[in-house]
Coordinates of C-alpha atoms and ligand atoms in Angstrom, one line a residue:
S1 CA -2.5 -8.3 -18.2
K2 CA -5.2 -9.3 -15.6
N3 CA -4.3 -13.1 -15.4
G4 CA -7.9 -13.7 -15.5
Y5 CA -9.6 -11.5 -13.5
S6 CA -12.6 -9.0 -14.8
H7 CA -10.8 -5.8 -14.0
F8 CA -7.2 -4.9 -12.9
M9 CA -8.1 -3.8 -9.6
M10 CA -9.5 -7.2 -8.7
K11 CA -6.0 -8.6 -10.0
E12 CA -4.0 -6.4 -7.6
I13 CA -6.3 -6.7 -4.7
Y14 CA -5.3 -10.5 -5.2
D15 CA -1.6 -9.5 -5.5
Q16 CA -1.3 -8.1 -2.0
P17 CA -0.1 -11.3 -0.2
T18 CA 2.7 -11.5 -2.8
A19 CA 3.5 -7.4 -2.6
I20 CA 3.5 -7.6 1.0
R21 CA 5.9 -10.4 0.8
E22 CA 8.5 -9.6 -1.8
T23 CA 8.9 -6.1 -0.1
L24 CA 9.7 -7.8 3.0
C25 CA 11.3 -11.0 2.4
R26 CA 14.0 -10.1 -0.6
R27 CA 15.5 -7.6 2.0
L28 CA 15.9 -10.3 5.0
D29 CA 19.6 -11.4 5.7
E30 CA 20.3 -15.0 6.9
K31 CA 20.1 -13.7 10.7
R32 CA 16.2 -12.1 9.4
H33 CA 17.7 -8.6 9.9
I34 CA 16.2 -5.8 7.7
Q35 CA 18.7 -4.9 4.9
L36 CA 18.1 -1.7 3.1
D37 CA 20.9 -1.5 0.2
D38 CA 19.5 2.0 -0.9
I39 CA 19.4 3.8 2.2
K40 CA 22.6 5.6 2.9
L41 CA 21.2 7.2 6.2
Q42 CA 23.7 5.9 9.2
K43 CA 23.3 5.9 12.9
E44 CA 25.0 9.6 13.2
D45 CA 22.4 10.7 10.6
L46 CA 19.5 9.4 12.3
D47 CA 20.7 10.9 15.9
E48 CA 21.2 14.6 13.9
L49 CA 17.9 14.4 13.3
N50 CA 15.0 16.4 15.0
K51 CA 11.8 15.7 13.1
I52 CA 10.9 13.5 10.2
Y53 CA 8.6 15.2 7.6
I54 CA 6.0 12.6 5.7
V55 CA 4.6 14.2 2.4
A56 CA 2.4 13.0 -0.1
C57 CA -1.2 13.1 -1.8
G58 CA -4.3 10.8 -2.1
T59 CA -3.8 7.2 -1.0
A60 CA 0.0 8.0 -0.1
Y61 CA -0.8 10.4 2.0
H62 CA -3.0 8.0 4.3
A63 CA 0.0 5.2 4.0
G64 CA 1.9 8.4 5.5
L65 CA -0.4 8.9 8.4
V66 CA 0.2 4.8 9.4
G67 CA 4.0 5.9 8.9
K68 CA 4.0 8.7 11.4
Y69 CA 2.8 6.1 14.3
A70 CA 4.9 3.5 13.6
I71 CA 8.1 5.6 13.2
E72 CA 6.7 7.8 16.4
K73 CA 5.9 4.4 18.4
L74 CA 9.0 2.3 17.6
A75 CA 12.1 4.9 16.8
R76 CA 10.8 7.6 18.9
I77 CA 11.5 10.5 16.5
P78 CA 8.8 13.4 16.0
V79 CA 7.0 12.8 12.9
E80 CA 4.7 15.2 11.0
V81 CA 2.5 14.5 7.8
D82 CA 1.4 17.1 5.6
I83 CA -0.5 16.7 2.1
A84 CA 2.2 17.6 -0.9
S85 CA 0.3 20.5 -2.2
E86 CA -0.3 21.8 1.3
F87 CA 3.2 21.6 2.3
R88 CA 5.0 23.1 -0.8
Y89 CA 3.4 26.2 -0.2
S90 CA 3.3 26.4 3.6
D91 CA 7.0 27.6 4.1
P92 CA 7.5 24.6 6.2
F93 CA 9.6 24.1 9.3
V94 CA 12.4 22.3 7.7
D95 CA 16.1 22.2 7.9
D96 CA 18.8 20.5 7.6
K97 CA 17.8 18.1 10.8
T98 CA 14.7 17.4 9.4
L99 CA 14.3 14.0 6.8
L100 CA 11.5 14.4 4.3
I101 CA 10.1 11.1 3.6
V102 CA 8.0 11.0 0.2
V103 CA 5.7 8.8 -0.8
S104 CA 4.5 8.0 -4.2
Q105 CA 3.4 5.4 -6.1
S106 CA 4.4 6.2 -9.4
G107 CA 7.1 8.6 -8.5
E108 CA 5.5 11.3 -10.9
T109 CA 3.1 13.1 -9.0
A110 CA 3.4 17.0 -9.9
D111 CA 2.7 18.2 -6.1
T112 CA 5.2 15.4 -4.4
L113 CA 7.9 16.1 -6.7
A114 CA 7.5 20.0 -5.6
A115 CA 7.3 19.0 -2.2
L116 CA 10.6 17.0 -2.3
K117 CA 12.5 20.1 -4.4
E118 CA 11.2 22.7 -1.7
A119 CA 12.6 20.6 1.2
K120 CA 15.8 19.9 -0.7
R121 CA 16.4 23.6 -1.2
K122 CA 15.9 24.0 2.5
G123 CA 18.6 21.7 3.2
A124 CA 16.7 18.5 4.0
R125 CA 17.6 14.8 3.3
V126 CA 15.3 13.1 0.9
L127 CA 14.3 9.4 1.3
A128 CA 11.6 8.3 -1.2
I129 CA 9.3 5.6 -0.9
T130 CA 8.3 4.8 -4.7
N131 CA 7.0 1.6 -6.6
V132 CA 8.6 2.7 -9.7
V133 CA 12.4 2.1 -10.7
G134 CA 13.8 5.5 -12.2
S135 CA 10.8 7.4 -11.6
S136 CA 11.6 11.0 -11.2
V137 CA 11.2 10.9 -7.3
A138 CA 13.5 7.9 -7.1
R139 CA 15.9 10.4 -9.1
E140 CA 15.8 13.2 -6.8
A141 CA 16.0 11.1 -3.6
D142 CA 19.0 10.7 -1.5
D143 CA 17.7 7.5 0.0
L144 CA 15.3 5.0 -1.8
F145 CA 13.1 2.2 -0.4
Y146 CA 11.4 0.4 -3.6
T147 CA 8.1 -1.1 -2.7
W148 CA 7.9 -4.2 -4.8
A149 CA 4.5 -4.5 -5.5
G150 CA 4.7 -4.9 -9.4
P151 CA 2.7 -2.6 -11.9
E152 CA -0.3 -0.9 -10.4
I153 CA -2.7 -0.4 -13.6
A154 CA -6.0 0.6 -11.9
V155 CA -6.8 4.1 -11.1
A156 CA -7.5 3.0 -7.5
S157 CA -4.6 2.3 -5.6
T158 CA -4.4 -1.0 -3.4
K159 CA -1.3 -3.1 -3.5
A160 CA 0.7 0.0 -3.6
Y161 CA -0.8 1.5 -0.5
T162 CA -0.3 -2.0 1.6
A163 CA 3.2 -2.3 0.2
Q164 CA 3.8 1.2 1.6
L165 CA 2.5 0.3 4.7
V166 CA 5.3 -2.7 5.0
A167 CA 7.8 -0.3 3.8
F168 CA 6.9 2.1 6.9
Y169 CA 7.0 -0.5 9.2
M170 CA 10.3 -1.7 8.1
L171 CA 11.7 1.6 8.1
A172 CA 10.4 2.4 11.3
L173 CA 12.1 -1.1 12.7
H174 CA 15.2 -0.2 11.0
F175 CA 15.5 3.4 12.6
A176 CA 14.4 1.5 16.1
N177 CA 16.9 -1.0 15.9
T178 CA 20.0 1.6 14.7
K179 CA 19.1 3.9 17.4
G180 CA 18.2 1.2 20.1
T181 CA 14.9 2.1 20.9
I182 CA 13.6 -1.6 20.9
T183 CA 14.8 -5.0 22.3
D184 CA 15.9 -7.7 19.8
Q185 CA 13.3 -9.5 21.1
E186 CA 10.8 -7.1 20.0
Y187 CA 12.3 -6.5 16.6
V188 CA 12.3 -10.3 15.7
A189 CA 8.8 -10.2 16.6
Y190 CA 7.6 -7.7 14.5
V191 CA 9.6 -9.2 11.3
D192 CA 7.7 -12.4 11.8
A193 CA 4.8 -10.8 12.3
I194 CA 4.8 -8.7 9.0
E195 CA 5.8 -12.1 7.2
G196 CA 2.9 -13.9 8.6
L197 CA 0.6 -11.0 7.0
G198 CA 0.6 -12.7 3.6
N199 CA -1.6 -15.6 4.7
K200 CA -4.0 -13.4 6.6
V201 CA -4.8 -11.3 3.8
E202 CA -5.5 -14.7 1.7
E203 CA -8.1 -15.5 4.8
I204 CA -9.7 -11.9 4.5
L205 CA -9.9 -12.4 0.6
S206 CA -11.6 -15.8 0.9
Q207 CA -14.5 -13.7 2.4
K208 CA -15.5 -12.4 -0.5
E209 CA -19.0 -13.1 -0.6
T210 CA -19.7 -11.4 2.8
I211 CA -18.2 -8.7 1.9
E212 CA -20.3 -8.4 -1.7
A213 CA -23.4 -8.9 0.4
V214 CA -22.2 -5.8 2.4
A215 CA -21.7 -3.7 -1.0
K216 CA -25.4 -4.3 -2.0
I217 CA -26.3 -2.5 1.3
L218 CA -23.9 0.4 -0.1
V219 CA -25.3 0.4 -3.6
E220 CA -28.7 1.7 -2.3
A221 CA -27.5 4.6 0.1
T222 CA -27.2 8.2 -1.0
S223 CA -24.2 8.8 1.6
A224 CA -22.0 6.5 3.9
F225 CA -19.8 7.3 6.9
Y226 CA -16.5 5.7 7.9
L227 CA -15.7 5.8 11.4
G228 CA -12.5 4.8 13.2
R229 CA -10.0 6.2 16.5
G230 CA -6.1 6.2 15.9
L231 CA -4.8 3.7 13.1
D232 CA -8.5 3.1 12.6
Y233 CA -9.4 6.5 11.7
T234 CA -6.5 6.3 9.1
T235 CA -7.9 3.5 7.5
A236 CA -11.2 4.9 7.7
M237 CA -9.8 8.1 5.7
E238 CA -8.7 5.5 3.1
A239 CA -11.7 3.3 2.9
A240 CA -13.7 6.3 2.3
L241 CA -11.6 7.8 -0.6
K242 CA -11.6 4.3 -2.2
L243 CA -15.6 4.2 -1.8
K244 CA -16.0 7.7 -3.2
E245 CA -13.5 7.2 -6.0
I246 CA -14.8 4.3 -7.9
S247 CA -18.4 3.8 -6.7
Y248 CA -19.0 7.9 -6.6
L249 CA -21.2 7.0 -3.3
H250 CA -20.6 10.3 -1.3
T251 CA -18.5 8.7 2.0
E252 CA -16.8 10.5 4.7
A253 CA -14.4 9.2 7.4
F254 CA -14.7 10.8 10.8
A255 CA -12.8 10.3 13.7
A256 CA -15.6 8.8 16.0
G257 CA -15.1 11.3 18.9
E258 CA -15.8 14.1 16.6
L259 CA -19.3 12.7 16.0
K260 CA -21.3 14.7 18.7
H261 CA -19.4 17.9 17.4
G262 CA -21.6 17.8 14.1
T263 CA -21.7 15.1 11.9
I264 CA -24.2 13.2 13.7
A265 CA -26.6 15.4 12.4
L266 CA -26.3 13.8 9.2
I267 CA -27.5 10.5 10.3
E268 CA -30.6 9.2 9.4
E269 CA -32.9 5.6 9.2
G270 CA -30.5 3.8 6.9
T271 CA -27.3 5.7 6.7
P272 CA -24.6 3.4 6.5
V273 CA -22.1 3.5 9.0
L274 CA -19.1 1.5 8.8
A275 CA -16.9 1.4 11.6
I276 CA -13.7 0.1 12.0
V277 CA -12.6 -1.6 15.4
T278 CA -9.0 -3.0 15.5
Q279 CA -7.4 -1.3 18.2
E280 CA -8.0 -3.0 21.7
R281 CA -7.7 0.2 24.0
L282 CA -10.0 1.9 21.9
A283 CA -12.5 -0.8 21.2
E284 CA -14.7 0.1 24.3
K285 CA -15.0 4.0 23.2
M286 CA -15.6 2.7 19.6
I287 CA -18.6 0.5 20.7
S288 CA -20.2 3.4 22.8
N289 CA -19.9 5.7 19.3
M290 CA -21.6 2.4 17.3
K291 CA -24.3 2.5 20.1
E292 CA -25.0 6.6 19.4
V293 CA -25.5 6.1 15.6
K294 CA -27.8 3.2 15.8
A295 CA -30.1 5.1 18.2
R296 CA -30.3 7.5 15.3
G297 CA -31.1 5.0 13.0
A298 CA -27.7 4.2 11.5
Y299 CA -27.3 0.6 9.7
V300 CA -24.1 -0.3 11.6
I301 CA -21.5 -2.3 9.9
A302 CA -18.4 -3.2 11.8
I303 CA -15.1 -4.0 10.3
A304 CA -13.5 -5.9 13.3
K305 CA -10.9 -7.5 14.8
E306 CA -11.6 -11.1 15.4
G307 CA -12.8 -11.8 19.1
T308 CA -13.7 -8.0 20.2
P309 CA -16.1 -8.2 22.8
H310 CA -19.9 -7.1 22.6
I311 CA -19.6 -5.8 18.9
G312 CA -22.3 -8.7 18.2
H313 CA -24.9 -6.6 20.4
V314 CA -24.4 -3.2 18.3
A315 CA -23.5 -4.1 14.8
D316 CA -26.2 -4.9 12.4
K317 CA -23.3 -6.8 10.2
I318 CA -19.8 -7.7 10.8
I319 CA -16.9 -8.3 8.7
E320 CA -14.3 -9.9 11.0
V321 CA -10.2 -9.1 10.3
P322 CA -7.5 -12.0 11.6
A323 CA -5.8 -10.4 14.3
V324 CA -2.4 -9.6 14.7
C325 CA -0.8 -6.6 17.1
D326 CA -2.7 -3.4 16.9
I327 CA 0.1 -1.3 15.0
L328 CA -0.1 -3.9 12.1
M329 CA -3.9 -3.8 11.6
P330 CA -4.1 -1.1 9.1
I331 CA -2.6 -3.6 6.3
L332 CA -5.4 -6.1 7.4
S333 CA -8.4 -3.9 8.2
V334 CA -7.9 -2.0 4.6
I335 CA -8.8 -5.0 2.4
P336 CA -12.5 -5.4 3.1
T337 CA -13.0 -1.9 2.4
Q338 CA -11.1 -2.4 -1.2
L339 CA -13.4 -5.0 -1.6
L340 CA -16.4 -3.3 -0.6
A341 CA -15.5 -0.2 -2.9
Y342 CA -15.1 -2.8 -5.8
Y343 CA -18.1 -4.5 -5.5
T344 CA -20.1 -1.6 -4.8
S345 CA -18.7 0.0 -8.1
T346 CA -19.5 -3.3 -10.1
L347 CA -23.0 -3.4 -8.9
K348 CA -23.8 -0.1 -10.1
G349 CA -21.8 -0.9 -13.5
L350 CA -19.2 1.6 -13.1
D351 CA -16.0 1.4 -14.7
V352 CA -13.9 -0.1 -11.8
D353 CA -10.4 0.6 -13.3
K354 CA -10.9 3.9 -15.0
P355 CA -13.3 5.9 -12.9
R356 CA -14.8 9.3 -14.2
N357 CA -12.4 12.4 -14.2
L358 CA -9.4 10.7 -12.8
A359 CA -6.1 9.8 -14.1
K360 CA -3.8 7.2 -12.7
S361 CA -0.9 9.7 -12.1
V362 CA -1.4 13.3 -11.6
T363 CA 1.7 14.9 -13.3
V364 CA 0.3 18.4 -13.4
E365 CA -0.7 20.5 -10.6
Ligands
M6R1 O1 1.7 8.2 -7.6 P1 1.1 8.1 -6.3 O2 1.2 7.4 -5.0 O3 2.0 9.7 -5.8 O4 -0.2 9.1 -6.5 C1 -1.1 9.6 -5.2 C2 -2.5 9.7 -5.4 O5 -2.7 10.5 -6.8 C3 -3.1 8.1 -5.6 O6 -2.8 7.7 -4.7 C4 -4.7 8.7 -5.4 O7 -5.2 8.9 -4.3 C5 -5.1 7.1 -5.9 N1 -5.9 7.3 -7.1 C6 -6.4 6.6 -4.9 O8 -6.6 5.5 -4.9

């Protein structure tokens, strides 16, 4: 049931603190070490690997982009990410030294399942991250990571996405610990930080009026842009998909450094530009990109980590996100973008939970 919420999507947005905690805490032993019972991959198997491929569709693909970043940074294994419908027809470089990680909330997406089978045929080992116990993807995989987000009913994925991010952070930590690429102190600090994310998500949810006010601006727009760099670019892609999917507002995500290579021509007086600024070493660059679009008339909305210097001088509106270490910021920065999509859709009087032309799970090609 909707549990008193007006729509499943809103309920599921509010389920996120619990989904994050469940996915992590039920797998911590008394020493606060991550125990992954359905992952059979041993140290020898990890040492044999020369590459990880992450394959998925839509929102799950965006989770994979964050997963690449976490695994490469913490476990130092090279990772490629591809869209399942591209991967399956691309004769990919996959062999018995490849680990394929498939990500699928439903576990029934046709292209993801076909990609899994193609990689298996080429000898790869398959690890599945899925939310549905006993789903097709779960049955075909060698190793399994269940996100414990609970059933997701709304077509737009929210809590499954944040739970997938938790899954990737945990896998990255588990691999890193097994391979010895991080110290015990770092390991413990990350586990603590992930555990604290639920409370920080709650803090963001309590700012929903500020976010609804920004949605009123988007309702009037004919197109909008999300900008980001590094992990914030990944969040920008996920945010743009969500806004398009349920509010039908034409939205594009751009790597902020690409603006000058074409996109900036689209900025007109009043065009909403949503800049995601959570990565410390990239913040200054983002601020100069925000100045560039503002000089062309853009209405600049910043979704920024609290305490980001100088942001107040360039943004017309700021949505602040609590600070955690940069690598974990995608879990927090995506929350306001989910609410923005939700409010833009409801303010337009649209069917949030069942947007036109879409199905919850795409079981045909
Ligand atoms: O069930 P899956 O995770 O395999 O679904 C993948 C996509 O179809 C899904 O994430 C889709 O992009 C969402 N509707 C986005 O909100």
